PDB file of C-alpha atoms in Angstrom:
ATOM      1  CA  MET A   1     -29.924  13.439 -52.282  1.00 87.00           C
ATOM      2  CA  ASP A   2     -30.386   9.819 -50.983  1.00 92.00           C
ATOM      3  CA  HIS A   3     -27.300   8.763 -49.078  1.00 92.00           C
ATOM      4  CA  ARG A   4     -27.161   5.467 -51.131  1.00 92.00           C
ATOM      5  CA  LEU A   5     -26.941   7.403 -54.303  1.00 94.00           C
ATOM      6  CA  ALA A   6     -24.456   9.896 -53.043  1.00 95.00           C
ATOM      7  CA  ASP A   7     -22.167   7.281 -51.847  1.00 94.00           C
ATOM      8  CA  LEU A   8     -22.355   5.734 -55.380  1.00 95.00           C
ATOM      9  CA  LEU A   9     -21.625   9.202 -56.962  1.00 96.00           C
ATOM     10  CA  LYS A  10     -18.530   9.446 -54.600  1.00 96.00           C
ATOM     11  CA  LEU A  11     -17.404   6.046 -55.535  1.00 95.00           C
ATOM     12  CA  MET A  12     -17.540   7.181 -59.244  1.00 96.00           C
ATOM     13  CA  GLN A  13     -15.129  10.024 -58.621  1.00 96.00           C
ATOM     14  CA  LEU A  14     -11.577   9.141 -59.264  1.00 97.00           C
ATOM     15  CA  GLU A  15      -8.350  10.675 -57.756  1.00 97.00           C
ATOM     16  CA  ARG A  16      -6.086  11.885 -60.618  1.00 97.00           C
ATOM     17  CA  LEU A  17      -2.518  10.697 -59.926  1.00 96.00           C
ATOM     18  CA  GLU A  18      -0.905  11.681 -63.123  1.00 95.00           C
ATOM     19  CA  MET A  19      -2.056  12.799 -66.641  1.00 94.00           C
ATOM     20  CA  ASN A  20      -3.557   9.464 -67.649  1.00 96.00           C
ATOM     21  CA  LEU A  21      -3.377   7.694 -64.177  1.00 97.00           C
ATOM     22  CA  PHE A  22      -6.252   7.524 -61.630  1.00 98.00           C
ATOM     23  CA  ARG A  23      -7.162   5.837 -58.358  1.00 97.00           C
ATOM     24  CA  GLY A  24     -10.496   4.689 -57.298  1.00 96.00           C
ATOM     25  CA  GLU A  25     -11.966   3.311 -54.102  1.00 94.00           C
ATOM     26  CA  SER A  26     -14.277   0.131 -53.748  1.00 90.00           C
ATOM     27  CA  ARG A  27     -17.250  -0.857 -51.885  1.00 86.00           C
ATOM     28  CA  ASP A  28     -18.176  -4.055 -50.216  1.00 78.00           C
ATOM     29  CA  ILE A  29     -21.553  -5.030 -51.700  1.00 74.00           C
ATOM     30  CA  GLY A  30     -21.663  -8.542 -49.846  1.00 68.00           C
ATOM     31  CA  ALA A  31     -19.529 -10.366 -52.584  1.00 71.00           C
ATOM     32  CA  PRO A  32     -16.317 -11.922 -52.038  1.00 72.00           C
ATOM     33  CA  GLN A  33     -14.842  -9.752 -54.673  1.00 83.00           C
ATOM     34  CA  VAL A  34     -15.214  -6.176 -56.192  1.00 90.00           C
ATOM     35  CA  PHE A  35     -18.509  -5.848 -58.155  1.00 92.00           C
ATOM     36  CA  GLY A  36     -17.621  -6.100 -61.823  1.00 93.00           C
ATOM     37  CA  GLY A  37     -19.923  -3.197 -62.629  1.00 94.00           C
ATOM     38  CA  GLN A  38     -18.007  -0.895 -60.343  1.00 95.00           C
ATOM     39  CA  VAL A  39     -14.766  -1.535 -62.231  1.00 96.00           C
ATOM     40  CA  LEU A  40     -16.605  -1.132 -65.462  1.00 97.00           C
ATOM     41  CA  GLY A  41     -18.069   2.251 -64.478  1.00 97.00           C
ATOM     42  CA  GLN A  42     -14.877   3.582 -63.048  1.00 98.00           C
ATOM     43  CA  ALA A  43     -12.811   2.522 -66.020  1.00 98.00           C
ATOM     44  CA  LEU A  44     -15.143   4.463 -68.261  1.00 98.00           C
ATOM     45  CA  VAL A  45     -14.937   7.538 -65.836  1.00 98.00           C
ATOM     46  CA  ALA A  46     -11.169   7.253 -66.268  1.00 98.00           C
ATOM     47  CA  ALA A  47     -11.480   7.165 -70.099  1.00 98.00           C
ATOM     48  CA  TYR A  48     -13.843  10.166 -70.137  1.00 98.00           C
ATOM     49  CA  ALA A  49     -11.364  12.180 -68.024  1.00 97.00           C
ATOM     50  CA  THR A  50      -8.934  12.144 -70.888  1.00 97.00           C
ATOM     51  CA  ILE A  51     -11.246  13.285 -73.766  1.00 94.00           C
ATOM     52  CA  ASP A  52     -13.361  16.251 -74.637  1.00 88.00           C
ATOM     53  CA  ALA A  53     -17.108  16.310 -75.052  1.00 84.00           C
ATOM     54  CA  GLN A  54     -17.586  13.072 -77.271  1.00 94.00           C
ATOM     55  CA  PRO A  55     -20.205  10.611 -75.636  1.00 97.00           C
ATOM     56  CA  VAL A  56     -19.058   6.921 -75.494  1.00 98.00           C
ATOM     57  CA  HIS A  57     -20.861   4.607 -77.958  1.00 98.00           C
ATOM     58  CA  SER A  58     -19.258   1.230 -77.170  1.00 98.00           C
ATOM     59  CA  LEU A  59     -17.097  -0.630 -74.916  1.00 98.00           C
ATOM     60  CA  HIS A  60     -15.439  -4.108 -74.704  1.00 98.00           C
ATOM     61  CA  ALA A  61     -13.892  -5.276 -71.442  1.00 98.00           C
ATOM     62  CA  TYR A  62     -12.241  -8.436 -69.918  1.00 98.00           C
ATOM     63  CA  PHE A  63     -12.387  -9.410 -66.257  1.00 97.00           C
ATOM     64  CA  LEU A  64      -9.042 -10.910 -65.670  1.00 96.00           C
ATOM     65  CA  ARG A  65      -8.769 -11.468 -61.864  1.00 93.00           C
ATOM     66  CA  ARG A  66     -10.868 -11.023 -58.815  1.00 90.00           C
ATOM     67  CA  GLY A  67     -10.664  -7.331 -57.497  1.00 89.00           C
ATOM     68  CA  ASP A  68     -10.032  -6.921 -53.663  1.00 88.00           C
ATOM     69  CA  PHE A  69     -12.504  -4.291 -52.230  1.00 88.00           C
ATOM     70  CA  THR A  70     -10.212  -3.534 -49.276  1.00 88.00           C
ATOM     71  CA  ALA A  71      -7.532  -2.105 -51.621  1.00 92.00           C
ATOM     72  CA  PRO A  72      -7.604   0.787 -54.160  1.00 94.00           C
ATOM     73  CA  ILE A  73      -7.734   0.153 -57.835  1.00 96.00           C
ATOM     74  CA  VAL A  74      -5.423   2.274 -60.233  1.00 98.00           C
ATOM     75  CA  TYR A  75      -6.744   2.813 -63.694  1.00 98.00           C
ATOM     76  CA  GLU A  76      -4.061   3.534 -66.551  1.00 98.00           C
ATOM     77  CA  VAL A  77      -5.554   5.031 -69.680  1.00 98.00           C
ATOM     78  CA  ASP A  78      -3.928   4.705 -73.101  1.00 97.00           C
ATOM     79  CA  CYS A  79      -4.873   7.431 -75.504  1.00 96.00           C
ATOM     80  CA  SER A  80      -4.975   5.101 -78.458  1.00 93.00           C
ATOM     81  CA  ARG A  81      -6.594   7.614 -80.947  1.00 93.00           C
ATOM     82  CA  ASN A  82      -7.888  11.204 -80.994  1.00 93.00           C
ATOM     83  CA  GLY A  83      -9.902  11.586 -84.254  1.00 89.00           C
ATOM     84  CA  HIS A  84     -12.201  14.275 -85.763  1.00 89.00           C
ATOM     85  CA  SER A  85     -15.283  11.861 -85.456  1.00 94.00           C
ATOM     86  CA  PHE A  86     -14.117   8.868 -83.321  1.00 96.00           C
ATOM     87  CA  THR A  87     -11.777   8.725 -80.230  1.00 97.00           C
ATOM     88  CA  ASN A  88     -10.502   5.433 -78.785  1.00 97.00           C
ATOM     89  CA  ARG A  89      -9.158   4.752 -75.307  1.00 98.00           C
ATOM     90  CA  ARG A  90      -7.766   1.529 -73.585  1.00 98.00           C
ATOM     91  CA  VAL A  91      -8.114   1.387 -69.882  1.00 98.00           C
ATOM     92  CA  ILE A  92      -6.169  -1.135 -67.560  1.00 98.00           C
ATOM     93  CA  ALA A  93      -7.228  -1.711 -63.963  1.00 98.00           C
ATOM     94  CA  ILE A  94      -4.387  -2.726 -61.553  1.00 97.00           C
ATOM     95  CA  GLN A  95      -4.279  -3.980 -58.132  1.00 96.00           C
ATOM     96  CA  ARG A  96      -0.962  -4.899 -56.243  1.00 93.00           C
ATOM     97  CA  GLY A  97       0.935  -4.738 -59.418  1.00 93.00           C
ATOM     98  CA  GLU A  98      -1.403  -7.110 -61.520  1.00 96.00           C
ATOM     99  CA  GLN A  99      -3.940  -6.326 -64.042  1.00 97.00           C
ATOM    100  CA  ILE A 100      -7.482  -7.313 -62.814  1.00 96.00           C
ATOM    101  CA  PHE A 101      -9.449  -5.744 -65.836  1.00 97.00           C
ATOM    102  CA  ASN A 102      -8.950  -4.040 -69.398  1.00 98.00           C
ATOM    103  CA  MET A 103     -11.233  -2.310 -71.525  1.00 98.00           C
ATOM    104  CA  ALA A 104     -11.385  -0.566 -74.872  1.00 98.00           C
ATOM    105  CA  ALA A 105     -13.910   2.154 -75.348  1.00 98.00           C
ATOM    106  CA  SER A 106     -14.818   4.272 -78.335  1.00 98.00           C
ATOM    107  CA  PHE A 107     -16.307   7.744 -78.357  1.00 98.00           C
ATOM    108  CA  GLN A 108     -18.027   9.673 -81.152  1.00 97.00           C
ATOM    109  CA  ASN A 109     -19.073  13.065 -81.925  1.00 95.00           C
ATOM    110  CA  PRO A 110     -22.923  13.157 -82.515  1.00 93.00           C
ATOM    111  CA  GLU A 111     -23.958  12.671 -86.124  1.00 94.00           C
ATOM    112  CA  ASP A 112     -27.247  12.481 -88.063  1.00 94.00           C
ATOM    113  CA  GLY A 113     -27.966   9.169 -89.887  1.00 94.00           C
ATOM    114  CA  PHE A 114     -30.486   6.191 -90.504  1.00 96.00           C
ATOM    115  CA  GLU A 115     -32.610   5.540 -87.531  1.00 96.00           C
ATOM    116  CA  HIS A 116     -34.401   2.193 -86.628  1.00 97.00           C
ATOM    117  CA  GLN A 117     -34.791  -0.076 -83.654  1.00 97.00           C
ATOM    118  CA  ILE A 118     -36.488  -3.205 -82.574  1.00 97.00           C
ATOM    119  CA  PRO A 119     -39.681  -2.826 -80.389  1.00 97.00           C
ATOM    120  CA  MET A 120     -39.808  -2.887 -76.720  1.00 98.00           C
ATOM    121  CA  PRO A 121     -41.433  -6.024 -75.211  1.00 96.00           C
ATOM    122  CA  VAL A 122     -44.979  -5.639 -73.768  1.00 96.00           C
ATOM    123  CA  VAL A 123     -44.477  -6.105 -69.952  1.00 96.00           C
ATOM    124  CA  VAL A 124     -46.054  -5.389 -66.671  1.00 96.00           C
ATOM    125  CA  PRO A 125     -45.192  -1.793 -65.481  1.00 96.00           C
ATOM    126  CA  PRO A 126     -42.891  -1.287 -62.658  1.00 96.00           C
ATOM    127  CA  GLU A 127     -45.657   0.072 -60.205  1.00 95.00           C
ATOM    128  CA  GLU A 128     -47.282  -3.365 -60.320  1.00 94.00           C
ATOM    129  CA  LEU A 129     -44.132  -5.209 -59.199  1.00 94.00           C
ATOM    130  CA  THR A 130     -42.152  -5.511 -56.035  1.00 87.00           C
ATOM    131  CA  ASP A 131     -38.750  -4.158 -55.281  1.00 86.00           C
ATOM    132  CA  LEU A 132     -36.170  -7.048 -55.368  1.00 79.00           C
ATOM    133  CA  ASN A 133     -34.257  -5.392 -52.569  1.00 72.00           C
ATOM    134  CA  ALA A 134     -37.386  -5.710 -50.300  1.00 68.00           C
ATOM    135  CA  THR A 135     -36.645  -9.238 -49.051  1.00 58.00           C
ATOM    136  CA  THR A 136     -37.947 -10.028 -45.563  1.00 51.00           C
ATOM    137  CA  ALA A 137     -35.783 -10.849 -42.517  1.00 57.00           C
ATOM    138  CA  GLU A 138     -37.086 -14.332 -42.587  1.00 58.00           C
ATOM    139  CA  GLN A 139     -36.226 -14.824 -46.356  1.00 61.00           C
ATOM    140  CA  ARG A 140     -32.740 -13.430 -45.694  1.00 63.00           C
ATOM    141  CA  ALA A 141     -32.253 -15.798 -42.721  1.00 67.00           C
ATOM    142  CA  LYS A 142     -32.530 -18.712 -45.115  1.00 66.00           C
ATOM    143  CA  LEU A 143     -29.843 -17.498 -47.536  1.00 67.00           C
ATOM    144  CA  PRO A 144     -26.166 -18.812 -47.266  1.00 64.00           C
ATOM    145  CA  GLU A 145     -24.149 -16.418 -44.998  1.00 65.00           C
ATOM    146  CA  ARG A 146     -21.879 -15.547 -47.868  1.00 57.00           C
ATOM    147  CA  LEU A 147     -24.946 -14.304 -49.804  1.00 63.00           C
ATOM    148  CA  ARG A 148     -27.039 -12.770 -46.848  1.00 64.00           C
ATOM    149  CA  ARG A 149     -24.777  -9.791 -46.567  1.00 61.00           C
ATOM    150  CA  SER A 150     -25.451  -8.838 -50.312  1.00 62.00           C
ATOM    151  CA  PHE A 151     -29.226  -8.652 -49.644  1.00 63.00           C
ATOM    152  CA  GLU A 152     -28.709  -6.672 -46.355  1.00 64.00           C
ATOM    153  CA  ARG A 153     -26.634  -3.933 -48.259  1.00 72.00           C
ATOM    154  CA  GLU A 154     -28.502  -0.790 -49.250  1.00 77.00           C
ATOM    155  CA  SER A 155     -28.702  -0.491 -52.987  1.00 86.00           C
ATOM    156  CA  ALA A 156     -28.552   2.872 -55.003  1.00 93.00           C
ATOM    157  CA  PHE A 157     -30.965   1.267 -57.595  1.00 95.00           C
ATOM    158  CA  GLU A 158     -34.369  -0.185 -57.378  1.00 94.00           C
ATOM    159  CA  PHE A 159     -35.018  -3.501 -59.443  1.00 94.00           C
ATOM    160  CA  ARG A 160     -38.369  -4.883 -60.111  1.00 94.00           C
ATOM    161  CA  GLN A 161     -38.415  -8.276 -61.983  1.00 92.00           C
ATOM    162  CA  VAL A 162     -41.178  -9.106 -64.353  1.00 94.00           C
ATOM    163  CA  GLN A 163     -40.552 -12.918 -64.433  1.00 90.00           C
ATOM    164  CA  GLN A 164     -40.400 -14.047 -60.729  1.00 82.00           C
ATOM    165  CA  PHE A 165     -37.692 -16.643 -59.814  1.00 74.00           C
ATOM    166  CA  ASP A 166     -37.509 -18.305 -56.350  1.00 74.00           C
ATOM    167  CA  LEU A 167     -34.090 -18.051 -55.165  1.00 71.00           C
ATOM    168  CA  LEU A 168     -34.625 -20.458 -52.224  1.00 71.00           C
ATOM    169  CA  ASN A 169     -36.471 -23.037 -54.355  1.00 76.00           C
ATOM    170  CA  PRO A 170     -35.439 -22.585 -57.981  1.00 77.00           C
ATOM    171  CA  GLN A 171     -36.971 -24.552 -60.695  1.00 82.00           C
ATOM    172  CA  PRO A 172     -36.102 -24.702 -64.404  1.00 86.00           C
ATOM    173  CA  ALA A 173     -37.448 -21.745 -66.327  1.00 87.00           C
ATOM    174  CA  PRO A 174     -36.908 -20.003 -69.733  1.00 89.00           C
ATOM    175  CA  SER A 175     -33.743 -18.158 -70.151  1.00 89.00           C
ATOM    176  CA  LEU A 176     -35.566 -14.903 -70.729  1.00 93.00           C
ATOM    177  CA  GLN A 177     -35.981 -12.292 -67.927  1.00 93.00           C
ATOM    178  CA  GLN A 178     -36.861  -8.684 -67.864  1.00 96.00           C
ATOM    179  CA  VAL A 179     -36.019  -6.227 -65.045  1.00 97.00           C
ATOM    180  CA  TRP A 180     -36.992  -2.600 -64.496  1.00 97.00           C
ATOM    181  CA  PHE A 181     -34.446  -0.413 -62.729  1.00 97.00           C
ATOM    182  CA  ARG A 182     -33.765   3.158 -61.854  1.00 97.00           C
ATOM    183  CA  ALA A 183     -31.800   5.135 -59.366  1.00 97.00           C
ATOM    184  CA  VAL A 184     -33.350   5.814 -55.891  1.00 95.00           C
ATOM    185  CA  ASP A 185     -33.198   9.544 -56.220  1.00 96.00           C
ATOM    186  CA  LYS A 186     -32.861  12.396 -58.694  1.00 97.00           C
ATOM    187  CA  LEU A 187     -29.423  12.689 -60.428  1.00 97.00           C
ATOM    188  CA  PRO A 188     -27.719  15.641 -62.014  1.00 96.00           C
ATOM    189  CA  ASP A 189     -28.072  16.541 -65.713  1.00 96.00           C
ATOM    190  CA  ASP A 190     -24.840  15.212 -66.827  1.00 96.00           C
ATOM    191  CA  ASP A 191     -24.865  12.730 -69.880  1.00 96.00           C
ATOM    192  CA  MET A 192     -21.416  11.319 -69.062  1.00 97.00           C
ATOM    193  CA  LEU A 193     -22.500  10.465 -65.456  1.00 97.00           C
ATOM    194  CA  HIS A 194     -25.627   8.675 -66.856  1.00 98.00           C
ATOM    195  CA  ARG A 195     -23.725   6.626 -69.285  1.00 98.00           C
ATOM    196  CA  CYS A 196     -21.085   5.620 -66.573  1.00 98.00           C
ATOM    197  CA  LEU A 197     -23.878   4.674 -64.283  1.00 98.00           C
ATOM    198  CA  LEU A 198     -25.539   2.720 -67.000  1.00 98.00           C
ATOM    199  CA  ALA A 199     -22.332   0.654 -67.470  1.00 98.00           C
ATOM    200  CA  TYR A 200     -22.185   0.213 -63.634  1.00 97.00           C
ATOM    201  CA  VAL A 201     -25.728  -1.278 -63.522  1.00 97.00           C
ATOM    202  CA  SER A 202     -25.466  -3.355 -66.902  1.00 97.00           C
ATOM    203  CA  ASP A 203     -23.501  -5.952 -64.949  1.00 94.00           C
ATOM    204  CA  TYR A 204     -26.533  -7.043 -62.862  1.00 92.00           C
ATOM    205  CA  HIS A 205     -28.871  -9.921 -63.899  1.00 91.00           C
ATOM    206  CA  LEU A 206     -27.041 -11.014 -67.069  1.00 92.00           C
ATOM    207  CA  LEU A 207     -25.419 -14.245 -66.028  1.00 90.00           C
ATOM    208  CA  THR A 208     -28.418 -15.300 -63.922  1.00 89.00           C
ATOM    209  CA  SER A 209     -30.357 -15.671 -67.198  1.00 91.00           C
ATOM    210  CA  SER A 210     -27.954 -18.445 -68.222  1.00 91.00           C
ATOM    211  CA  MET A 211     -28.653 -20.385 -64.937  1.00 88.00           C
ATOM    212  CA  ARG A 212     -32.454 -20.215 -65.082  1.00 90.00           C
ATOM    213  CA  PRO A 213     -32.939 -23.206 -67.530  1.00 89.00           C
ATOM    214  CA  HIS A 214     -31.008 -25.433 -65.202  1.00 89.00           C
ATOM    215  CA  GLY A 215     -32.990 -24.432 -62.091  1.00 84.00           C
ATOM    216  CA  ILE A 216     -30.016 -22.917 -60.305  1.00 80.00           C
ATOM    217  CA  ALA A 217     -29.911 -19.620 -58.578  1.00 76.00           C
ATOM    218  CA  PHE A 218     -26.734 -17.522 -57.925  1.00 70.00           C
ATOM    219  CA  THR A 219     -27.503 -18.117 -54.197  1.00 67.00           C
ATOM    220  CA  SER A 220     -26.671 -21.727 -54.604  1.00 70.00           C
ATOM    221  CA  ASN A 221     -23.494 -23.426 -53.227  1.00 72.00           C
ATOM    222  CA  LYS A 222     -23.412 -25.720 -56.244  1.00 77.00           C
ATOM    223  CA  VAL A 223     -22.161 -23.304 -58.874  1.00 82.00           C
ATOM    224  CA  MET A 224     -19.264 -20.730 -59.096  1.00 84.00           C
ATOM    225  CA  VAL A 225     -20.245 -17.546 -60.955  1.00 87.00           C
ATOM    226  CA  ALA A 226     -18.011 -14.863 -62.273  1.00 89.00           C
ATOM    227  CA  SER A 227     -18.029 -12.345 -65.243  1.00 91.00           C
ATOM    228  CA  ILE A 228     -15.459 -13.110 -67.981  1.00 95.00           C
ATOM    229  CA  ASP A 229     -16.076 -10.367 -70.562  1.00 97.00           C
ATOM    230  CA  HIS A 230     -18.655  -7.558 -71.179  1.00 97.00           C
ATOM    231  CA  ALA A 231     -19.620  -5.574 -74.193  1.00 98.00           C
ATOM    232  CA  MET A 232     -21.877  -2.639 -74.361  1.00 98.00           C
ATOM    233  CA  TRP A 233     -23.177  -0.329 -76.989  1.00 98.00           C
ATOM    234  CA  PHE A 234     -24.838   3.082 -76.265  1.00 98.00           C
ATOM    235  CA  HIS A 235     -27.440   3.842 -78.834  1.00 98.00           C
ATOM    236  CA  ARG A 236     -29.259   6.947 -77.418  1.00 97.00           C
ATOM    237  CA  ALA A 237     -29.096   9.103 -74.362  1.00 96.00           C
ATOM    238  CA  ALA A 238     -31.035   7.908 -71.256  1.00 97.00           C
ATOM    239  CA  ARG A 239     -31.426   9.114 -67.600  1.00 98.00           C
ATOM    240  CA  MET A 240     -30.646   6.720 -64.763  1.00 98.00           C
ATOM    241  CA  ASP A 241     -33.176   8.297 -62.370  1.00 97.00           C
ATOM    242  CA  GLU A 242     -36.158   7.131 -64.728  1.00 98.00           C
ATOM    243  CA  TRP A 243     -37.471   3.667 -65.308  1.00 98.00           C
ATOM    244  CA  LEU A 244     -35.504   1.569 -67.723  1.00 98.00           C
ATOM    245  CA  LEU A 245     -36.227  -2.028 -68.765  1.00 98.00           C
ATOM    246  CA  TYR A 246     -33.452  -4.512 -69.013  1.00 98.00           C
ATOM    247  CA  SER A 247     -34.630  -7.242 -71.442  1.00 98.00           C
ATOM    248  CA  ILE A 248     -32.289 -10.222 -71.307  1.00 97.00           C
ATOM    249  CA  ASP A 249     -32.001 -13.692 -72.811  1.00 96.00           C
ATOM    250  CA  SER A 250     -29.430 -16.384 -72.753  1.00 96.00           C
ATOM    251  CA  PRO A 251     -29.067 -18.190 -76.148  1.00 96.00           C
ATOM    252  CA  SER A 252     -26.314 -20.694 -75.027  1.00 95.00           C
ATOM    253  CA  ALA A 253     -24.541 -22.240 -72.243  1.00 93.00           C
ATOM    254  CA  SER A 254     -21.531 -24.601 -72.830  1.00 94.00           C
ATOM    255  CA  GLY A 255     -18.073 -25.338 -71.552  1.00 93.00           C
ATOM    256  CA  ALA A 256     -18.931 -24.028 -68.035  1.00 92.00           C
ATOM    257  CA  ARG A 257     -19.671 -20.581 -69.589  1.00 94.00           C
ATOM    258  CA  GLY A 258     -23.033 -18.792 -70.045  1.00 95.00           C
ATOM    259  CA  PHE A 259     -23.729 -16.308 -72.684  1.00 97.00           C
ATOM    260  CA  ALA A 260     -26.405 -13.616 -72.294  1.00 97.00           C
ATOM    261  CA  ARG A 261     -27.394 -10.647 -74.358  1.00 97.00           C
ATOM    262  CA  ALA A 262     -29.847  -7.789 -73.527  1.00 98.00           C
ATOM    263  CA  SER A 263     -31.568  -4.565 -74.742  1.00 98.00           C
ATOM    264  CA  ILE A 264     -32.198  -1.610 -72.575  1.00 98.00           C
ATOM    265  CA  PHE A 265     -35.345   0.437 -73.277  1.00 98.00           C
ATOM    266  CA  LYS A 266     -36.779   3.830 -71.896  1.00 98.00           C
ATOM    267  CA  ARG A 267     -40.276   3.565 -70.637  1.00 97.00           C
ATOM    268  CA  ASP A 268     -41.580   5.088 -73.982  1.00 97.00           C
ATOM    269  CA  GLY A 269     -40.118   2.224 -75.799  1.00 98.00           C
ATOM    270  CA  THR A 270     -36.807   3.885 -76.956  1.00 98.00           C
ATOM    271  CA  LEU A 271     -33.911   1.513 -77.249  1.00 98.00           C
ATOM    272  CA  VAL A 272     -30.890   3.144 -75.477  1.00 98.00           C
ATOM    273  CA  ALA A 273     -28.261   0.501 -75.223  1.00 98.00           C
ATOM    274  CA  SER A 274     -27.411  -3.158 -75.922  1.00 98.00           C
ATOM    275  CA  THR A 275     -25.141  -5.489 -73.785  1.00 98.00           C
ATOM    276  CA  ALA A 276     -23.556  -8.939 -74.106  1.00 98.00           C
ATOM    277  CA  GLN A 277     -21.715 -10.917 -71.516  1.00 97.00           C
ATOM    278  CA  GLU A 278     -20.015 -14.403 -71.192  1.00 97.00           C
ATOM    279  CA  GLY A 279     -19.406 -15.645 -67.640  1.00 94.00           C
ATOM    280  CA  LEU A 280     -18.262 -18.584 -65.839  1.00 93.00           C
ATOM    281  CA  ILE A 281     -20.922 -20.902 -64.363  1.00 90.00           C
ATOM    282  CA  ARG A 282     -18.966 -23.810 -63.154  1.00 89.00           C
ATOM    283  CA  VAL A 283     -20.716 -26.712 -61.346  1.00 84.00           C
ATOM    284  CA  VAL A 284     -18.923 -27.146 -58.063  1.00 83.00           C
ATOM    285  CA  ARG A 285     -18.304 -30.967 -57.399  1.00 77.00           C
ATOM    286  CA  PRO A 286     -18.184 -32.311 -54.053  1.00 72.00           C
ATOM    287  CA  SER A 287     -14.515 -32.946 -52.836  1.00 64.00           C
TER     288      SER A 287
END
């Protein structure tokens, strides 16, 4: 297995401290704080460790404080309900005695019922697009130092953007963006793992959609960006080592917050998940 993906899988393995208490490591991805998707994915792993075979169907989370990637994160799971059809868990992430994150997740035994979905947008296939991680040394040199490191880090996922957006010279653009993504190597046949990794990667690209209409890139020193909350619904099973399309739009920005929502499709058009997120997009005023 590719070393980048192997390291991510190691990151998603938590140490059990007590029956409902777990500890996880963090990784420096070039940001000043722990990547929100990492905490989201690890919290879901912790919740899964306290249930039987029910797959997750939804989660709702709040990011309360910046996480420190130099210190471990402790995850405390509250077994709110063990039902015949539905099971509910609440997870609190703690660092240095303070909550940095909390999440409620619901799990359901598979059932038959009505089926419908929205159609997948018609977009350029991933083979015709360039990997977003493939920035040149010349391009990276023009980025602020605080962001350059994030582009120099090796990613466990490929991202191929349909609507191009110049990070160095951003111009106002529609708030819609679509991104193909997949893991860089083959993954085990474990539905729980694929759902936890989907939660991990779902934190990418959402807030940047709220900034596009204003001609601001996340690389800018003029804006402070941070996730506030994150919701996710898992409709159908998917593999993270196959191409998935993240179709995102931002209906609103107000009060220094941007709101984005998205649908995630398999390549054959099957809708596998939906997400929604509100985040801080605060303009930094000169002191």
